Structures are given as structure tokens and as C-alpha cells.
CSV table of C-alpha atoms in Angstrom, one decimal:
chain,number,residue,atom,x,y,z
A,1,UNK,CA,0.3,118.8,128.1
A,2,UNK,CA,1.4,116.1,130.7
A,3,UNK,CA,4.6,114.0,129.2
A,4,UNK,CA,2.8,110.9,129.7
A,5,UNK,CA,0.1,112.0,127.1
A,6,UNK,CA,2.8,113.9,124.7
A,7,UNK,CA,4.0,110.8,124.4
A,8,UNK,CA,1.0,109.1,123.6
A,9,UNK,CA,0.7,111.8,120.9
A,10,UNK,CA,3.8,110.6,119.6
A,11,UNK,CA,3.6,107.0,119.4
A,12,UNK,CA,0.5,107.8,117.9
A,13,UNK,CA,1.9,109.9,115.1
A,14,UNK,CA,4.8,107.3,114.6
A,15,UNK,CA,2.2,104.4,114.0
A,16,UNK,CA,0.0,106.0,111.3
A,17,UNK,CA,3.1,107.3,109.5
A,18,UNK,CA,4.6,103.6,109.4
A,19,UNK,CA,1.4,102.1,108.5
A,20,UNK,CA,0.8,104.3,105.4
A,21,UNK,CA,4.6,103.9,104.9
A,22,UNK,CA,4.0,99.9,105.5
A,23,UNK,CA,1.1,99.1,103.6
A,24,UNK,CA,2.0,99.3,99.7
A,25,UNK,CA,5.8,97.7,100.8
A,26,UNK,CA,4.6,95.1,102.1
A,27,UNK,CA,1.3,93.5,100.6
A,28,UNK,CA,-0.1,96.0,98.6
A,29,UNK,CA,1.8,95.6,95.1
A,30,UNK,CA,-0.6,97.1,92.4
A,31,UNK,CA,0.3,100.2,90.4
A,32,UNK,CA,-2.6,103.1,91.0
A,33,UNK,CA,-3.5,104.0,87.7
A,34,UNK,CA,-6.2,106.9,88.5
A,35,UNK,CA,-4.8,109.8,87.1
A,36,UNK,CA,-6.9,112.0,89.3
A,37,UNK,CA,-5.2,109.9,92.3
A,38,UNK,CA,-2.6,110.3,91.2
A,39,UNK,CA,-2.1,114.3,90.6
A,40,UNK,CA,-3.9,114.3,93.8
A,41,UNK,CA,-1.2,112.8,95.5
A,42,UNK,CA,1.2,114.6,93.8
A,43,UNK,CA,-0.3,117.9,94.6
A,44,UNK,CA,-1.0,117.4,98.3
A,45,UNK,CA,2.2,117.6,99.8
A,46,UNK,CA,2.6,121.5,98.3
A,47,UNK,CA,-0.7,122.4,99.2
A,48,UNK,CA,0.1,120.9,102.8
A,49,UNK,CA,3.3,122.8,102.9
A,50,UNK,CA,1.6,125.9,101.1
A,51,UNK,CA,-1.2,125.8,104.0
A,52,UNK,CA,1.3,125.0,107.2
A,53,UNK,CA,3.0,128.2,106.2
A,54,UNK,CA,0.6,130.8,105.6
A,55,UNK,CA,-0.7,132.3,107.8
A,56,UNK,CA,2.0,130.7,110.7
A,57,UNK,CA,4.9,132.3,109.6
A,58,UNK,CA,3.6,135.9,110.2
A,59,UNK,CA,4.3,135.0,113.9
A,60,UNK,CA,6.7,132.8,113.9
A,61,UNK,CA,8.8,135.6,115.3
A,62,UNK,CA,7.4,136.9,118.4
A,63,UNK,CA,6.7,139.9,116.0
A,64,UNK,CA,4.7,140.5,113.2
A,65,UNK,CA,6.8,143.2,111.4
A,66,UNK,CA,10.4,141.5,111.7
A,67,UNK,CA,8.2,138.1,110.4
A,68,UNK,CA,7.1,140.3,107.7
A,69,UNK,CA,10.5,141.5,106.4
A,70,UNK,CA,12.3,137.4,106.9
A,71,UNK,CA,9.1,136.2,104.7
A,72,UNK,CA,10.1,138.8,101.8
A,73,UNK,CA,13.5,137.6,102.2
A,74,UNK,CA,12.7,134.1,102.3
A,75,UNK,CA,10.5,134.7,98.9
A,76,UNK,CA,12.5,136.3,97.3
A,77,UNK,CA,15.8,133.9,98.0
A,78,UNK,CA,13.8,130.8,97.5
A,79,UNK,CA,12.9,132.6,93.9
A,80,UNK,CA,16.5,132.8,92.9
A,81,UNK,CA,16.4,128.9,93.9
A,82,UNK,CA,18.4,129.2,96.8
A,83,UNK,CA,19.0,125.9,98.9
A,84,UNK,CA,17.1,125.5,101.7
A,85,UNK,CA,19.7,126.1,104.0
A,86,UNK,CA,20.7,129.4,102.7
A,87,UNK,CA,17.1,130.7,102.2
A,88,UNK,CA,16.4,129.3,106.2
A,89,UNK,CA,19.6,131.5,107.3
A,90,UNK,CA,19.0,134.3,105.4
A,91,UNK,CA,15.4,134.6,106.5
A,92,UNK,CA,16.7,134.3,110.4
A,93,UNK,CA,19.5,137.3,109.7
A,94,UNK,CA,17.0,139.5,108.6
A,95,UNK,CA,14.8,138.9,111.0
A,96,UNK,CA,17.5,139.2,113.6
A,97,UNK,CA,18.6,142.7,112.1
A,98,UNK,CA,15.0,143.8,111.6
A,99,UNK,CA,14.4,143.2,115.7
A,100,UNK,CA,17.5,144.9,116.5
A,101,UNK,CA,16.5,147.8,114.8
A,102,UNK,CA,12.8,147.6,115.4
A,103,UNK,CA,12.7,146.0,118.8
B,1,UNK,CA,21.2,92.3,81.3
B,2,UNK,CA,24.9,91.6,82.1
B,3,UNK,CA,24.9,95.5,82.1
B,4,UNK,CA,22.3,95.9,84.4
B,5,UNK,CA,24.0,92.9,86.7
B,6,UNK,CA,26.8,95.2,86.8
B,7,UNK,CA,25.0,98.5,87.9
B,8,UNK,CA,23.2,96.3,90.7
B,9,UNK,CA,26.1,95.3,91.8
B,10,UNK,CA,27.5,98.5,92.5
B,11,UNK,CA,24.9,99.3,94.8
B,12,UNK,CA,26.6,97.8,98.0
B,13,UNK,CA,26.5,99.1,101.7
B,14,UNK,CA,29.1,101.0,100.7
B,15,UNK,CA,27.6,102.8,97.9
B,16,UNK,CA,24.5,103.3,99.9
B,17,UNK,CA,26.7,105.4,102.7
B,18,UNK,CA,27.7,107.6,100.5
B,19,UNK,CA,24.4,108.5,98.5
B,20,UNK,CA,23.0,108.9,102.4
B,21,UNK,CA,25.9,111.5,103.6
B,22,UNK,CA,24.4,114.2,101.5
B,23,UNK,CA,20.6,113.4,102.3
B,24,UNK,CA,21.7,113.2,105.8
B,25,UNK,CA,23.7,116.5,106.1
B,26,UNK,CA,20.3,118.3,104.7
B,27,UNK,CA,19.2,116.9,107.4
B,28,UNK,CA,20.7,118.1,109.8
B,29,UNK,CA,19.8,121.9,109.1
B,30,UNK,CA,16.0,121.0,108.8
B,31,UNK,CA,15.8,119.0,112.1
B,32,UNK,CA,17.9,121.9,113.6
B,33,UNK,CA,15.3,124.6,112.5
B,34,UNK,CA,12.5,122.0,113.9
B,35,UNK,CA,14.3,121.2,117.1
B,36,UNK,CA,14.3,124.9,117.7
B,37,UNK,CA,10.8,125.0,116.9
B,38,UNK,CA,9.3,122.8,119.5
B,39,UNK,CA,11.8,123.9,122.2
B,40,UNK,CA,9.9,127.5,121.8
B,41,UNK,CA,6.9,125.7,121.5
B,42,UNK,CA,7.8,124.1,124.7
B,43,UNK,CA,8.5,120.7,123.6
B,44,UNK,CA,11.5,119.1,126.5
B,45,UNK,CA,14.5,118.1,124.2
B,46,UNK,CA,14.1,114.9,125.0
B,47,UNK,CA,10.5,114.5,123.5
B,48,UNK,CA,11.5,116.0,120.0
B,49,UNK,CA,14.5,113.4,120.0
B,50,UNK,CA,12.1,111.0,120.6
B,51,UNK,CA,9.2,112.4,117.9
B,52,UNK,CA,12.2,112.5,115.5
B,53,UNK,CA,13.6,109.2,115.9
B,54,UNK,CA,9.9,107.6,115.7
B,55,UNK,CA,8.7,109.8,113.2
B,56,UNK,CA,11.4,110.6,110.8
B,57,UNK,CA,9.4,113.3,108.6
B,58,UNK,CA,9.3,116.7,108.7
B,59,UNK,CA,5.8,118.6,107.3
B,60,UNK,CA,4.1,115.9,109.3
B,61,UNK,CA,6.3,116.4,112.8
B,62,UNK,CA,5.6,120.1,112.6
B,63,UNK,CA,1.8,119.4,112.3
B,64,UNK,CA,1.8,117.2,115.5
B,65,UNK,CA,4.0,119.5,117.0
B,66,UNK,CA,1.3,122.3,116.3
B,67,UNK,CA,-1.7,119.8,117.7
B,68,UNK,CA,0.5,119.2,120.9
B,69,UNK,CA,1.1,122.7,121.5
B,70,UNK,CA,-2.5,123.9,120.8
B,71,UNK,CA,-3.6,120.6,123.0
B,72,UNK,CA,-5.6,119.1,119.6
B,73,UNK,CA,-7.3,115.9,120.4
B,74,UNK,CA,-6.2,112.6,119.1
B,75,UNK,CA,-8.7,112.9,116.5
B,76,UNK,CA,-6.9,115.5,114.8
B,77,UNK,CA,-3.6,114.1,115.3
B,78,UNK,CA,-4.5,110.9,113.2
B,79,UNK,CA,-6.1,113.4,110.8
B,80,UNK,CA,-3.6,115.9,110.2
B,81,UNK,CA,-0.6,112.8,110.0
B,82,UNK,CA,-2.8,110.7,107.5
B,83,UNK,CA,-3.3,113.6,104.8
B,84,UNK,CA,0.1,115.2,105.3
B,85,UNK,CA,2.1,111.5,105.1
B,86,UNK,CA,-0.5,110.5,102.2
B,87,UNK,CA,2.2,110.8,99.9
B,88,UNK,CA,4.4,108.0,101.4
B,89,UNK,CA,2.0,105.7,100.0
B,90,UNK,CA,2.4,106.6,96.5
B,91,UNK,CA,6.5,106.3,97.5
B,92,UNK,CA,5.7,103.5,98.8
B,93,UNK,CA,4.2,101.4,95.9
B,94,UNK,CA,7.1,102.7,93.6
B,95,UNK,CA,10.0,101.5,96.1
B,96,UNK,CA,7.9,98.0,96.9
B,97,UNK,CA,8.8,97.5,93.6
B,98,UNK,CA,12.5,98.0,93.3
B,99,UNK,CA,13.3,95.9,96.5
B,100,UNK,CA,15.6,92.7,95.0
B,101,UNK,CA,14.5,89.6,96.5
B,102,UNK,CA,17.4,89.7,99.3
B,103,UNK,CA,14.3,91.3,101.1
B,104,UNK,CA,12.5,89.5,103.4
B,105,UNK,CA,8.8,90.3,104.6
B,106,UNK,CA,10.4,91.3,108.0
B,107,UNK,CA,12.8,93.7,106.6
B,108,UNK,CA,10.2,95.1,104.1
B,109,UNK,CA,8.1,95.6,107.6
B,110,UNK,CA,11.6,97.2,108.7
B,111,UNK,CA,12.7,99.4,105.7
B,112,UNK,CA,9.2,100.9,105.1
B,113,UNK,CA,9.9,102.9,108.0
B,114,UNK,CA,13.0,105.0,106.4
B,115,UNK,CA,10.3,106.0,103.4
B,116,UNK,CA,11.0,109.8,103.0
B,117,UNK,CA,10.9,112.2,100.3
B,118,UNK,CA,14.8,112.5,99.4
B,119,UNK,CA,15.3,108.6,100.4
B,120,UNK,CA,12.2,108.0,97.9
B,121,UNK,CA,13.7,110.1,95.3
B,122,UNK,CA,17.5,108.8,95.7
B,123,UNK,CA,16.2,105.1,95.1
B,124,UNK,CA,13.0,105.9,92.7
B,125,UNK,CA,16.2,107.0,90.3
B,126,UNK,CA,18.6,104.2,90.3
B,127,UNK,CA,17.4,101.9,86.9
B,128,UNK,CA,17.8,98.7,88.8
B,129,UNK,CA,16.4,97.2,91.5
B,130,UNK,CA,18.7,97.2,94.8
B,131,UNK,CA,19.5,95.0,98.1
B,132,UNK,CA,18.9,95.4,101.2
B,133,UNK,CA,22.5,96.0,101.6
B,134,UNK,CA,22.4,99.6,99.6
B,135,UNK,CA,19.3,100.3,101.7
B,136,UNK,CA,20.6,99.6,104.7
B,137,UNK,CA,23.9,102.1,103.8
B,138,UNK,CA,21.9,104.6,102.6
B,139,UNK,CA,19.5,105.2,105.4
B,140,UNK,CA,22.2,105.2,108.3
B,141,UNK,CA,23.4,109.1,107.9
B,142,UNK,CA,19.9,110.4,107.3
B,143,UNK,CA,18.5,109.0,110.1
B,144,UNK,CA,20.7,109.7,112.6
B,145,UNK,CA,21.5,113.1,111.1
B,146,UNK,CA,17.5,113.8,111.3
B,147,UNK,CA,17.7,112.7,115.1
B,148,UNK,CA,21.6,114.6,115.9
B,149,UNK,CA,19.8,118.2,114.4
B,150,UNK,CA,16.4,117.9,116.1
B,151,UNK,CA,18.9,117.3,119.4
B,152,UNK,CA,20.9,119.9,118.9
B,153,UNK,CA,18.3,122.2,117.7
B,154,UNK,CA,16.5,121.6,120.7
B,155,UNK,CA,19.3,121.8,123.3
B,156,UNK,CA,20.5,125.4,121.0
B,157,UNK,CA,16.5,126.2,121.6
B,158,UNK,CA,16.2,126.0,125.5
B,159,UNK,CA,19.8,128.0,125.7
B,160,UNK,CA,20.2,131.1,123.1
B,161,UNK,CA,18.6,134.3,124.2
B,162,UNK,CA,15.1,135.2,123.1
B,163,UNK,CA,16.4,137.6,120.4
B,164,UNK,CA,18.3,134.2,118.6
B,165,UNK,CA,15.4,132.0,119.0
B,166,UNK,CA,13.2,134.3,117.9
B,167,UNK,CA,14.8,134.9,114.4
B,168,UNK,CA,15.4,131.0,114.6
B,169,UNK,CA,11.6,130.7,114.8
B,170,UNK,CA,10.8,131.5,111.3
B,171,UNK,CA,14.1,128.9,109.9
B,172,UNK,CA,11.8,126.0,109.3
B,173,UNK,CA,8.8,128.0,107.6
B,174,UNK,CA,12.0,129.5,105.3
B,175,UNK,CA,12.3,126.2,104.2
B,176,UNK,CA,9.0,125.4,103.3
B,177,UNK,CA,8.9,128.2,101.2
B,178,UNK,CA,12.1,127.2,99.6
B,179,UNK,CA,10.5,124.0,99.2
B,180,UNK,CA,7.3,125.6,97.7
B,181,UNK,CA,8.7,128.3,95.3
B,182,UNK,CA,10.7,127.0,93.1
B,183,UNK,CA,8.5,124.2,91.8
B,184,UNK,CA,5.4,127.1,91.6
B,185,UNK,CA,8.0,129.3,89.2
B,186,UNK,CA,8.3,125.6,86.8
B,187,UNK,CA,4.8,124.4,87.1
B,188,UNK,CA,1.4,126.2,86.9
B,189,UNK,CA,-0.5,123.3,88.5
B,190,UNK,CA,2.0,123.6,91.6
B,191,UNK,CA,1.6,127.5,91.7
B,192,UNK,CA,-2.1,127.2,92.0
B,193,UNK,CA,-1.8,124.5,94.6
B,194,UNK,CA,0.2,126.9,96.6
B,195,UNK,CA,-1.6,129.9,96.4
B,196,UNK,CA,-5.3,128.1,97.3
B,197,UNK,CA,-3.7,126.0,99.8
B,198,UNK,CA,-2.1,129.4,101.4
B,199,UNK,CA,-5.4,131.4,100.6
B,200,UNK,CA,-7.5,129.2,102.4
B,201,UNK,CA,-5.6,128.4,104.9
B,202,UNK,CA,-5.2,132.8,105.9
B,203,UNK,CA,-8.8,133.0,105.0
B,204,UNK,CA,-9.9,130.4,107.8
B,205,UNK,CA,-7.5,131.8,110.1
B,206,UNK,CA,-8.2,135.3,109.6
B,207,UNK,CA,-12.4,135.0,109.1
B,208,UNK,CA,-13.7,135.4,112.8
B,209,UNK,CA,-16.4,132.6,111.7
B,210,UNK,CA,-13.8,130.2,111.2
B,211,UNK,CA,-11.5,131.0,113.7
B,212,UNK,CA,-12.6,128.2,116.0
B,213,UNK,CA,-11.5,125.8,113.6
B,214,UNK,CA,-8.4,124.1,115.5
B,215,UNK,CA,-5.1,124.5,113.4
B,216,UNK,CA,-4.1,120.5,112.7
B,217,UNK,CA,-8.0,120.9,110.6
B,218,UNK,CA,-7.3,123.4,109.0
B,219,UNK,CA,-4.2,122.6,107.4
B,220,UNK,CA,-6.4,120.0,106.4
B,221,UNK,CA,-9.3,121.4,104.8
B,222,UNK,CA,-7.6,124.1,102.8
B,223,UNK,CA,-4.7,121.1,101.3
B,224,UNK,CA,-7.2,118.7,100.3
B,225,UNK,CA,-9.7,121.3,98.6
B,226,UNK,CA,-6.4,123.1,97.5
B,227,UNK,CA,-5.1,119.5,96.1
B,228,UNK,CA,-8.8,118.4,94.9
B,229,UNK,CA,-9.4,121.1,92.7
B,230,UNK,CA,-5.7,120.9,91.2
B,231,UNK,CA,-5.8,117.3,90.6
B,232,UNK,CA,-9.1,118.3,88.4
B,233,UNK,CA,-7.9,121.2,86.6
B,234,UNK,CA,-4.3,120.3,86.0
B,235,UNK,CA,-3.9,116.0,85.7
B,236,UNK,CA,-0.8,115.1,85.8
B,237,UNK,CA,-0.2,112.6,83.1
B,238,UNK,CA,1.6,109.0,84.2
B,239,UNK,CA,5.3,109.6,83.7
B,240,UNK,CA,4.9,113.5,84.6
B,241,UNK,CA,4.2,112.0,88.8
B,242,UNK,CA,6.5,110.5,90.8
B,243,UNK,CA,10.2,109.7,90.9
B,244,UNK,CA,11.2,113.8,91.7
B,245,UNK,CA,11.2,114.2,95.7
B,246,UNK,CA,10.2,117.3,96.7
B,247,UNK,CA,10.1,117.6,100.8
């Protein structure tokens, strides 16, 4: 993509995350009482996550198999509630040993 | 109320800086892993700076990111940043309510812009309502920690060898997941949410049928039905949503 239009892109992202940001600060000052609205909102952003990672982290890698083995590891470290800092690095180290050995 | 004087009080510029040095030394690792990300996505440095510094979010940078790189229309920019950012909105209408009257309708233009999950969270908590001063403290080292990472995560992108950026490619999906897991362990709504929201999301990946379907969509379709049908089957009762920041 031409830098002129990536940067298009951007502004473009930038404005419609500050205008749903703007909006209720500003002049929109009622509660939402919908429940449904509500859990909706609250569920979205896991869902979102959920759906931005699977399938995309399978080749995040260059390489299927050493993607493989750093998801286990990243499962299983973000199961014993690991930061996300120490679950990101010990994702990367395995997959760094994984394409040593595979690779 | 002389008590709650008292707390308010406390929350100076001073007090704000510190509550922010934590957020923004998170910071610092996530924008890292996403700096790397678009650099191998084949973002120039000086565009994710730029992204970060406008944008200031991380699920929904990626997203962009992902429509850039797969050269999405604008169409499905706007799309994928409204559902992914949705939840600022609920933030939003929380925090427009703890702002102390030191605030202006200029600076409530202004500080909507620093709206993110751990910000959100940090402020949703505090029992009184703040000034712009605390607000102003707290949002310096998040923000520029968010922009200083995605820099040096880029710059660290375009100069390690393949075999470092490669393993670096899968730090900010890592995160996610350690974003993800824990709450799906607690929570049976959350689990369900994850698990459709990944399901569908393989399924229309993997499915030749639907393999047309550019990416920035369907992150979108398999959320919302993901979201939709968890929002029916598990309601989340009023003081079970809000003030814990996930992202």
C-alpha cells in the first residue's frame, strides 16, 4: 500500500476510535440500562480477541509447527495466570527453540 | 463527605503519575510485541509510531494493521474499528460520570481520547470523582510508553534476524491468550464467548466457501454472533459489568 493511503487508513482508524471514545464524555450522559446491551458489550471484546487469534496465530511464525508448540506454551502459561509479559516471552522462547531444532 | 473531600484531594497530578507508571510499563511490552508485528507485516517504523500515537489501542491497531496488510477497503476499516472499540463506549459513559467539574467541554473533547481498558479500570475504581489534574498525571506514562514500545518494537523488527522475529511474531497473539484464559477459567459466559468467537473464526478461515471473506470481516462476523448469543444465554446482571478492565 502507497504511504499516502496508509496514512489515510490511519487517520481513519484514529477518528472512529475518538468518536466512539468522544460521544458518551461528552454529550451523551444516560446510563444504558439494557441488560442484553450491556452483556453484549461486555462480552465483545473476548470474542474479538478470541476471534483475532485463532486461526492467526498458527502462522504467526513463518511456520506452522514451531506456532503450534508457542500456542501450547502460551495456553498453558496463561492457565497458571501468568502476566502477559511472561506468557508473550515464554511463547517466543519456545518457539525460538522449536525452529532451532526443527528448522 | 469531609471523608470523601479528603480522598479527592489526594488525587493530584502527582498521584496520577504514579497510578500511570505501572499501566505505562505494561505498555511498553504490548506495543513492543505490536511494533514487531507490523514491521514483519511491512509497516515503515514511522507509520506504526504514528498509528500508535493516534490510535492508542491495541486489539483494534492490530485489526487495521491486518486490513492494511491484506489491502481491506475502507469499508472494512471503519467496520472492524467500530465493533472492536465498541467497548470504549460503555467506558466511556461510566468515566463521563466521574469527571469533577474542573473539566471543561474542551478537555472532555481532549481526555476522551486517553479512554483505554487499564486507564478505564484504574479510574472506574477510585470512589470519588477526580480532576483533570489526576487525569492529566495518569495518562502521561501510558501514552508515551504505548508510543516508546511500538518504536522500539518496530526499529528491533526491521533489524533482528528472521529467526528472532519470527519467534517475536507470535508475542502479541501470547498476550491475547493471556488476556483470554484466565477470565474463561473464572467465568462460563467468557469461556463460551471464547471458544465460538475462535470456532467461528477457524471455521470461516478454514471452509473453502468462506475463504473469500476478507480477514477485518471476519473477525467481525464470528465476535458479534460469538458476543450475541452470549449476551442471550449468559446476562450479565448490572453490578456483575463494568468497572474490571480486561484488554
Amino acid at each position: 500500500m502507497e504511504l499516502y493511503k496508509m496514512a489515510l487508513y490511519i487517520l481513519a482508524m484514529a477518528g472512529v476510535t475518538y468518536v466512539i471514545r468522544m460521544i458518551p464524555m461528552t454529550f451523551f450522559r444516560k446510563k444504558i440500562t439494557s441488560v442484553y446491551l450491556k452483556s453484549l458489550l461486555y462480552y465483545v471484546p473476548y470474542a474479538v480477541l478470541s476471534a483475532m487469534t485463532f486461526p492467526y496465530i498458527f502462522y504467526s511464525t513463518g511456520n506452522v509447527y514451531t506456532a503450534l508448540i508457542g500456542t501450547a506454551v502460551a495456553l498453558i502459561a496463561a492457565t497458571c495466570k501468568r502476566s502477559l509479559l511472561t506468557v508473550a516471552i515464554c511463547a517466543c522462547v519456545a518457539v525460538f527453540i522449536a525452529g532451532m531444532i526443527i528448522i | 463527605m469531609q471523608k470523601e473531600n479528603t480522598l479527592k484531594n489526594q488525587l493530584n497530578f502527582k498521584r496520577g503519575l504514579k497510578d500511570g507508571l505501572p499501566i505505562g510499563l505494561g505498555y511498553l511490552s504490548v506495543s513492543f510485541a505490536f511494533g514487531v508485528q507490523a514491521s514483519i507485516l511491512g509497516v515503515p517504523f514511522f507509520m506504526s509510531l504514528f498509528m500508535s500515537m493516534t490510535n492508542l489501542t491495541s486489539a483494534g491497531q492490530l485489526a487495521g494493521l491486518t486490513v492494511i496488510a491484506t489491502l481491506g477497503t475502507i469499508l472494512e476499516l471503519i467496520a472492524t474499528q467500530v465493533v472492536i472499540n465498541a467497548r470504549y463506549f460503555l467506558m466511556s459513559i461510566t468515566l463521563s460520570q466521574k469527571l469533577d467539574k474542573s473539566f471543561t467541554f474542551g478537555q472532555r473533547l481532549f481526555c476522551s481520547a486517553f479512554i483505554t481498558d487499564e486507564i478505564f479500570a484504574i479510574t472506574a475504581a477510585k470512589p470519588t470523582v477526580f480532576g483533570k489534574k489526576y487525569f492529566y498525571g495518569l495518562v502521561i506514562c501510558p501514552y508515551f510508553g504505548w508510543a516508546l514500545g511500538t518504536l522500539l518494537g518496530a526499529l528491533a523488527g526491521d533489524a533482528l534476524p528472521a529467526s528472532v522475529t519470527n519467534a517475536l511474531g507470535i508475542a502479541l497473539y501470547a498476550m491475547f491468550v493471556a488476556i483470554i484464559v484466565p477470565p474463561s477459567i473464572k467465568e462460563k459466559g467468557v469461556l463460551v464467548a471464547v471458544l465460538l468467537g475462535g470456532g467461528i473464526s477457524c471455521a470461516l478461515y478454514f471452509i473453502p466457501i468462506f475463504s473469500s471473506i476478507p480477514t477485518g470481516i471476519s473477525v467481525i462476523i464470528s465476535a458479534l454472533i460469538a458476543a450475541c448469543a452470549c449476551a442471550f444465554i449468559f446476562p450479565k446482571k448490572e453490578e456483575e459489568v463494568s468497572d474490571d478492565g480486561t484488554l
